[in-house]
Tab-separated table of C-alpha atoms and ligand atoms in Angstrom:
chain	number	residue	atom	x	y	z
A	514	MET	CA	0.037	-0.052	0.085
A	515	VAL	CA	1.383	3.394	-0.923
A	516	LYS	CA	1.460	5.906	1.884
A	517	LEU	CA	0.680	8.875	-0.078
A	518	ASP	CA	-0.389	10.930	2.907
A	519	GLN	CA	3.143	10.960	3.906
A	520	ILE	CA	4.242	12.555	0.549
A	521	ASN	CA	4.469	16.284	0.534
A	522	ILE	CA	5.358	17.911	-2.826
A	523	SER	CA	6.494	21.488	-3.211
A	524	ASN	CA	8.684	23.778	-5.323
A	525	ASP	CA	9.497	25.848	-2.266
A	526	GLY	CA	12.794	23.807	-1.458
A	527	LEU	CA	14.203	24.753	2.185
A	528	THR	CA	11.139	26.659	3.405
A	529	LYS	CA	8.920	23.657	2.993
A	530	PHE	CA	11.505	21.724	5.338
A	531	PHE	CA	11.915	24.630	7.569
A	532	SER	CA	9.373	27.213	8.450
A	533	PRO	CA	10.075	30.674	6.524
A	534	ILE	CA	11.347	32.157	9.836
A	535	GLU	CA	13.693	29.232	10.691
A	536	ALA	CA	15.055	29.250	6.907
A	537	ALA	CA	15.681	33.054	7.182
A	538	ILE	CA	17.453	32.560	10.286
A	539	LEU	CA	19.814	29.654	8.873
A	540	ARG	CA	20.377	31.543	5.672
A	541	ALA	CA	21.597	34.240	7.627
A	542	LEU	CA	23.908	32.116	9.897
A	543	TRP	CA	25.259	30.352	6.827
A	544	SER	CA	26.287	33.813	5.224
A	545	GLU	CA	27.593	35.278	8.523
A	546	GLY	CA	28.648	32.487	10.788
A	547	GLU	CA	28.515	33.739	14.252
A	548	MET	CA	25.514	36.184	14.942
A	549	THR	CA	24.056	37.820	18.001
A	550	THR	CA	20.473	37.917	18.505
A	551	SER	CA	20.091	41.790	17.463
A	552	GLU	CA	22.329	41.076	14.394
A	553	LEU	CA	19.943	38.301	13.481
A	554	THR	CA	16.852	40.281	13.802
A	555	GLY	CA	18.618	43.245	11.934
A	556	LYS	CA	19.614	41.117	9.061
A	557	THR	CA	16.497	38.896	8.520
A	558	ASN	CA	14.207	42.042	9.410
A	559	ILE	CA	12.119	39.940	11.420
A	560	PRO	CA	10.972	41.390	14.641
A	561	LEU	CA	12.255	39.807	17.930
A	562	THR	CA	8.853	38.763	19.248
A	563	SER	CA	8.678	36.190	16.274
A	564	VAL	CA	12.557	35.525	16.092
A	565	ALA	CA	13.160	34.659	19.847
A	566	GLY	CA	10.573	31.405	19.889
A	567	THR	CA	12.136	30.286	16.774
A	568	LEU	CA	15.724	30.461	17.953
A	569	ASP	CA	14.724	28.530	20.977
A	570	ARG	CA	13.446	25.832	18.569
A	571	LEU	CA	16.333	25.654	16.277
A	572	VAL	CA	18.711	25.169	19.375
A	573	LYS	CA	16.519	22.567	20.930
A	574	ALA	CA	16.218	20.652	17.507
A	575	GLY	CA	20.188	20.932	17.243
A	576	TYR	CA	20.309	23.013	14.053
A	577	THR	CA	22.317	25.969	15.719
A	578	THR	CA	24.000	26.323	18.940
A	579	ARG	CA	24.406	29.265	21.182
A	580	ARG	CA	26.712	30.488	23.965
A	581	THR	CA	26.276	33.123	26.461
A	582	GLU	CA	28.595	36.326	26.636
A	583	SER	CA	28.911	38.776	29.071
A	584	ILE	CA	30.697	41.960	27.907
A	585	ASN	CA	30.755	45.317	29.868
A	586	GLY	CA	27.743	44.324	32.023
A	587	ARG	CA	25.561	43.237	28.888
A	588	VAL	CA	24.565	39.698	28.422
A	589	ARG	CA	23.876	38.303	24.994
A	590	TYR	CA	23.615	35.080	23.038
A	591	VAL	CA	26.072	34.455	20.288
A	592	TYR	CA	24.548	32.059	17.449
A	593	GLU	CA	26.543	29.496	15.274
A	594	PRO	CA	24.933	27.026	12.809
A	595	VAL	CA	25.609	23.128	13.397
A	596	LEU	CA	25.568	21.957	9.926
A	597	SER	CA	26.929	23.726	7.020
A	598	GLU	CA	24.446	24.426	4.153
A	599	GLU	CA	25.796	21.578	2.230
A	600	GLU	CA	25.415	19.274	5.245
A	601	ALA	CA	21.874	20.348	5.977
A	602	ALA	CA	21.104	19.742	2.294
A	603	SER	CA	22.278	16.311	2.376
A	604	GLU	CA	20.423	15.662	5.600
A	605	ILE	CA	17.002	16.985	4.200
A	606	THR	CA	17.733	14.722	0.784
A	607	THR	CA	18.328	11.622	2.855
A	608	LYS	CA	15.166	12.147	4.957
A	609	ILE	CA	13.000	12.860	1.697
A	610	LEU	CA	14.686	9.686	0.174
A	611	ASP	CA	13.829	7.631	3.289
A	612	SER	CA	10.031	8.943	3.146
A	613	LEU	CA	9.940	7.898	-0.740
A	614	VAL	CA	11.243	4.646	-0.018
A	615	GLN	CA	8.887	4.030	2.851
A	616	ALA	CA	5.871	5.062	0.781
A	617	PHE	CA	6.767	3.646	-2.555
A	618	GLY	CA	9.196	0.770	-1.698
A	619	PRO	CA	10.974	-1.013	-4.640
A	620	LEU	CA	9.449	1.448	-7.056
A	621	ALA	CA	10.995	4.479	-5.748
A	622	VAL	CA	14.305	2.864	-5.819
A	623	GLU	CA	13.796	1.546	-9.305
A	624	ASN	CA	12.702	5.083	-10.596
A	625	PHE	CA	15.740	6.667	-8.734
A	626	SER	CA	18.294	4.381	-10.641
A	627	LYS	CA	16.537	5.015	-13.845
A	628	TYR	CA	16.642	8.646	-13.249
A	629	SER	CA	20.516	8.362	-12.269
A	630	ASP	CA	21.283	6.400	-15.580
A	631	LYS	CA	19.649	9.120	-17.806
A	632	LYS	CA	22.056	11.567	-16.121
B	212	MET	CA	-8.701	-2.982	70.346
B	213	ASN	CA	-7.464	-4.630	67.202
B	214	ILE	CA	-7.879	-2.877	63.756
B	215	LEU	CA	-9.856	-5.522	61.709
B	216	GLY	CA	-12.279	-5.363	64.400
B	217	GLU	CA	-12.525	-1.864	64.045
B	218	ILE	CA	-13.038	-2.038	60.301
B	219	SER	CA	-15.805	-4.823	60.540
B	220	CYS	CA	-17.444	-2.793	62.972
B	221	TYR	CA	-16.862	0.485	60.590
B	222	GLY	CA	-18.816	-1.749	57.848
B	223	GLN	CA	-21.736	-2.649	60.228
B	224	CYS	CA	-22.079	0.972	61.621
B	225	LEU	CA	-22.232	2.382	58.036
B	226	LYS	CA	-24.090	-0.154	56.715
B	227	SER	CA	-25.665	1.007	53.408
B	228	TRP	CA	-23.593	4.194	53.458
B	229	ALA	CA	-20.299	2.246	53.667
B	230	LEU	CA	-20.312	1.996	49.822
B	231	PHE	CA	-20.818	5.582	49.265
B	232	VAL	CA	-18.288	6.759	51.858
B	233	SER	CA	-15.684	4.509	50.495
B	234	LEU	CA	-16.309	5.605	47.090
B	235	PHE	CA	-15.314	9.241	48.418
B	236	PHE	CA	-12.150	7.935	49.921
B	237	VAL	CA	-11.189	6.060	46.796
B	238	MET	CA	-11.858	9.128	44.736
B	239	SER	CA	-9.757	11.254	47.036
B	240	ILE	CA	-6.863	8.883	46.876
B	241	ALA	CA	-7.065	8.612	43.133
B	242	LEU	CA	-7.075	12.606	42.858
B	243	ILE	CA	-4.020	12.446	45.189
B	244	THR	CA	-2.209	10.231	43.139
B	245	ALA	CA	-3.228	11.946	39.877
B	246	SER	CA	-1.865	15.322	41.452
B	247	LEU	CA	1.450	13.661	42.230
B	248	MET	CA	1.794	12.776	38.536
B	249	LEU	CA	0.698	15.877	37.069
B	250	LYS	CA	3.517	17.989	35.237
B	251	ASP	CA	1.890	21.356	35.171
B	252	PRO	CA	2.354	22.864	38.878
B	253	LYS	CA	-1.096	24.710	38.623
B	254	LYS	CA	-3.260	21.737	37.517
B	255	ARG	CA	-1.383	19.614	40.094
B	256	LEU	CA	-2.291	22.044	42.822
B	257	GLN	CA	-5.977	22.366	41.659
B	258	THR	CA	-6.383	18.393	41.709
B	259	PHE	CA	-4.755	18.428	44.957
B	260	VAL	CA	-7.167	20.883	46.500
B	261	PHE	CA	-9.995	18.600	44.920
B	262	ALA	CA	-8.503	15.770	46.493
B	263	GLN	CA	-8.526	17.573	49.921
B	264	ALA	CA	-12.258	18.427	49.733
B	265	THR	CA	-13.293	15.060	48.775
B	266	GLY	CA	-11.274	13.539	51.523
B	267	LEU	CA	-12.668	15.972	54.050
B	268	PHE	CA	-16.066	15.242	52.920
B	269	ALA	CA	-15.514	11.516	53.301
B	270	VAL	CA	-13.966	11.988	56.783
B	271	ALA	CA	-16.961	14.253	57.761
B	272	ALA	CA	-19.665	11.737	56.520
B	273	THR	CA	-17.953	9.128	58.384
B	274	PHE	CA	-18.026	10.994	61.695
B	275	TYR	CA	-21.607	11.618	61.052
B	276	LEU	CA	-22.712	8.294	60.165
B	277	MET	CA	-20.859	6.264	62.771
B	278	ASN	CA	-22.633	5.597	66.187
B	279	CYS	CA	-20.285	3.115	67.587
B	280	SER	CA	-16.184	3.161	68.329
B	281	GLU	CA	-14.579	6.206	66.844
B	282	MET	CA	-11.141	4.843	67.385
B	283	LEU	CA	-10.246	4.047	64.001
B	284	SER	CA	-11.504	6.937	62.307
B	285	LEU	CA	-9.896	9.414	64.800
B	286	TYR	CA	-6.606	7.676	63.811
B	287	LEU	CA	-7.478	8.065	60.091
B	288	TYR	CA	-8.334	11.589	60.555
B	289	PHE	CA	-5.238	12.429	62.376
B	290	ALA	CA	-3.276	10.447	59.763
B	291	TYR	CA	-5.042	12.378	57.211
B	292	VAL	CA	-4.460	15.724	58.372
B	293	ALA	CA	-0.822	15.084	59.105
B	294	ILE	CA	0.028	13.754	55.752
B	295	SER	CA	-1.953	16.503	53.676
B	296	THR	CA	-0.506	19.274	55.940
B	297	ILE	CA	2.877	17.947	54.933
B	298	LEU	CA	1.883	17.592	51.290
B	299	ILE	CA	0.480	21.208	51.091
B	300	PHE	CA	3.590	22.715	52.545
B	301	GLY	CA	5.642	20.451	50.379
B	302	THR	CA	3.962	21.550	47.358
B	303	LEU	CA	4.317	25.508	48.132
B	304	ARG	CA	7.893	24.992	49.166
B	305	TYR	CA	8.609	22.567	45.994
B	306	TYR	CA	6.886	25.198	43.691
B	307	ASP	CA	9.973	27.202	42.940
B	308	ARG	CA	12.374	24.325	43.398
B	309	LEU	CA	10.373	22.743	40.696
B	310	MET	CA	10.641	25.750	38.168
B	311	ILE	CA	14.514	25.891	38.945
B	312	LYS	CA	14.651	22.432	37.932
B	313	ARG	CA	12.554	22.472	34.919
B	314	LEU	CA	14.192	25.743	33.430
B	315	GLU	CA	17.637	24.633	34.575
B	316	ALA	CA	17.736	28.057	36.182
B	317	LYS	CA	21.007	29.319	37.476
B	318	PRO	CA	21.666	32.358	40.083
B	319	ALA	CA	21.529	35.344	38.277
B	320	GLY	CA	24.364	36.869	40.405
B	321	SER	CA	26.798	34.639	38.716
B	322	ILE	CA	26.350	36.286	35.218
B	323	LEU	CA	25.370	39.917	36.477
B	324	LYS	CA	26.348	40.322	40.077
B	325	TRP	CA	24.567	43.685	40.828
B	326	THR	CA	21.028	41.811	40.071
B	327	GLN	CA	21.203	39.650	43.331
B	328	GLU	CA	22.659	42.725	45.433
B	329	PHE	CA	19.850	44.908	43.913
B	330	VAL	CA	16.982	42.580	44.876
B	331	ASP	CA	18.596	42.045	48.290
B	332	LYS	CA	18.033	45.736	49.221
B	333	LEU	CA	14.068	45.247	48.308
B	334	THR	CA	13.028	41.813	49.665
B	335	SER	CA	14.631	38.459	50.626
B	336	ALA	CA	14.525	36.488	47.223
B	337	ARG	CA	16.812	34.706	45.063
B	338	VAL	CA	17.284	35.827	41.406
B	339	TYR	CA	17.608	33.153	38.812
B	340	TYR	CA	18.375	33.207	34.871
B	341	PHE	CA	17.092	30.402	32.469
B	342	ASP	CA	18.283	29.763	28.958
B	343	SER	CA	15.761	31.081	26.612
B	344	ALA	CA	15.825	33.856	23.827
B	345	VAL	CA	12.138	34.856	24.705
B	346	PRO	CA	12.201	38.064	26.950
B	347	LYS	CA	10.290	36.774	30.103
B	348	ALA	CA	10.274	37.427	33.764
B	349	PHE	CA	8.062	36.130	36.622
B	350	ALA	CA	8.131	35.528	40.226
B	351	ALA	CA	7.519	32.133	42.134
B	352	GLY	CA	7.889	31.326	45.684
B	353	ARG	CA	10.589	33.369	47.107
B	354	SER	CA	12.577	33.317	43.625
B	355	ILE	CA	12.705	35.705	40.640
B	356	PHE	CA	13.097	34.386	37.283
B	357	ILE	CA	14.450	35.972	34.206
B	358	SER	CA	15.233	34.839	30.676
B	359	ILE	CA	18.359	35.292	28.850
B	360	GLY	CA	16.470	37.116	26.316
B	361	LEU	CA	15.468	39.735	28.888
B	362	LEU	CA	18.986	40.347	29.828
B	363	GLU	CA	19.807	40.796	26.205
B	364	LEU	CA	16.862	43.210	25.461
B	365	LEU	CA	17.073	45.627	28.384
B	366	ASP	CA	19.538	48.096	29.548
B	367	GLU	CA	20.460	48.155	33.590
B	368	ASP	CA	17.718	50.875	34.483
B	369	GLU	CA	15.025	48.877	32.504
B	370	LEU	CA	16.111	45.570	34.236
B	371	LYS	CA	16.120	47.542	37.654
B	372	ALA	CA	12.445	48.310	36.835
B	373	VAL	CA	11.576	44.830	36.133
B	374	LEU	CA	13.451	43.416	39.059
B	375	ALA	CA	11.706	45.896	41.441
B	376	HIS	CA	8.103	44.914	39.833
B	377	GLU	CA	8.804	41.164	40.692
B	378	ALA	CA	10.322	41.899	43.960
B	379	TRP	CA	7.035	43.739	44.975
B	380	HIS	CA	5.357	40.494	44.050
B	381	ILE	CA	7.392	38.434	46.492
B	382	ARG	CA	6.905	41.007	49.103
B	383	HIS	CA	3.014	40.961	48.589
B	384	ASN	CA	2.873	37.112	48.581
B	385	SER	CA	4.898	36.618	51.709
B	386	GLY	CA	2.590	39.067	53.541
B	387	MET	CA	-0.480	37.024	52.131
B	388	PRO	CA	-2.223	34.530	54.605
B	389	PHE	CA	-1.163	30.987	53.827
B	390	LEU	CA	-4.467	29.753	52.396
B	391	SER	CA	-5.012	32.759	50.257
B	392	GLN	CA	-1.724	32.291	48.562
B	393	LEU	CA	-2.480	28.775	48.288
B	394	ALA	CA	-5.955	29.611	46.759
B	395	LEU	CA	-4.324	32.369	44.340
B	396	MET	CA	-1.650	29.623	42.859
B	397	ALA	CA	-4.535	27.177	42.438
B	398	PHE	CA	-7.432	29.129	41.002
B	399	SER	CA	-6.194	32.430	39.197
B	400	SER	CA	-4.631	31.573	35.766
B	401	SER	CA	-3.221	34.953	35.001
B	402	SER	CA	-2.073	37.878	37.381
B	403	GLU	CA	-4.651	40.338	38.758
B	404	PRO	CA	-4.614	43.595	36.881
B	405	GLU	CA	-4.745	45.299	40.273
B	406	LEU	CA	-1.813	43.725	41.424
B	407	GLU	CA	0.079	44.505	38.416
B	408	ASP	CA	-0.518	48.215	38.896
B	409	GLN	CA	0.731	48.303	42.568
B	410	ALA	CA	3.763	46.203	41.323
B	411	ASP	CA	4.338	48.965	38.813
B	412	ARG	CA	3.894	51.560	40.901
B	413	PHE	CA	6.522	50.347	43.222
B	414	ALA	CA	8.778	49.712	40.247
B	415	ALA	CA	8.478	53.328	39.265
B	416	LYS	CA	9.371	54.419	42.599
B	417	ILE	CA	12.533	52.508	42.931
B	418	ALA	CA	13.870	52.505	39.258
B	419	GLY	CA	11.972	55.639	37.725
B	420	ASN	CA	9.207	56.186	35.629
B	421	THR	CA	11.090	56.410	32.269
B	422	ALA	CA	12.824	52.893	33.016
B	423	LEU	CA	9.512	51.229	33.864
B	424	TYR	CA	7.932	52.490	30.648
B	425	SER	CA	10.639	51.942	28.504
B	426	ALA	CA	10.911	48.293	29.618
B	427	ARG	CA	7.357	47.880	29.326
B	428	ASN	CA	7.620	49.264	25.655
B	429	LYS	CA	10.167	46.843	24.935
B	430	VAL	CA	8.797	43.749	26.431
B	431	ASP	CA	4.968	44.383	26.386
B	432	LYS	CA	3.306	41.919	28.747
B	433	VAL	CA	6.123	39.481	29.071
B	434	PHE	CA	6.793	40.340	32.549
B	435	ILE	CA	4.106	39.495	34.800
C	1117	ZN	ZN1	3.540	41.396	37.727
């Protein structure tokens, strides 16, 4: 039985795997490396009220890490991406392939080898 | 007199009521068990208060309906009062410990030394910070909790206004009778606007109007 309800087809790429705010944060971190919270809100142009909860989630899910810095009596977070953009893309592709194989079984594998032969 | 004899006397005296009364005892024990297993502290306390009420009703019914020996019910009653009192005090004492454990909170004095010293001048309370980017502050028991997100966002004067506001809550709580404290924790889901106004007035007096209003503007409604 094909598990059609598990398949989610879209052309939006990353934004489908991550929420739009998560994707904006990760793109900013991939281009800048380390960033503070205020740098992130500035770069993504998303207000803190929307960014803060998403940052907590990304840290919990293991996509970013953060450390606490205390400089001149001010406390701040510094964020860093855990995976590079390529590593994240590879993880996502693997997950999508897993779900294709889970839903379509041998048919998915067969089509995939046809596809790579064509290439 | 032996306990088994008492229990059979119990059954005889209560007769047709025995089932009814024991139903309430079972319900009370079930509610206490449930309250120990619930994660949310507020729901936990609510269930516990209901368990107390059911238990008390069962004990009162037993007293009222029994005519023979009252020894066992007296023992039961004293045991009940002793255990429930320990549990109530435990819950109140445990409340901020529970928050410290759940938020993995650490003493704020270790990251910003002046915060604990500032609060020490206003009331006796411990200040803790916890790991979250969402700006938030609240008081529980004799502890004040602030998120790192709040520390990032506010300058020193604004933070003083927030700390003074929370310190007022703790001062006010500790002046409240034990039972109304318990009732407030169990039955009010959000803070009373009147209490918030008074806490804000105190904060403005300590840290100044400007600091209070700019803190309120930056983090509208996240410190309660
Ligand atoms: Zn308040």
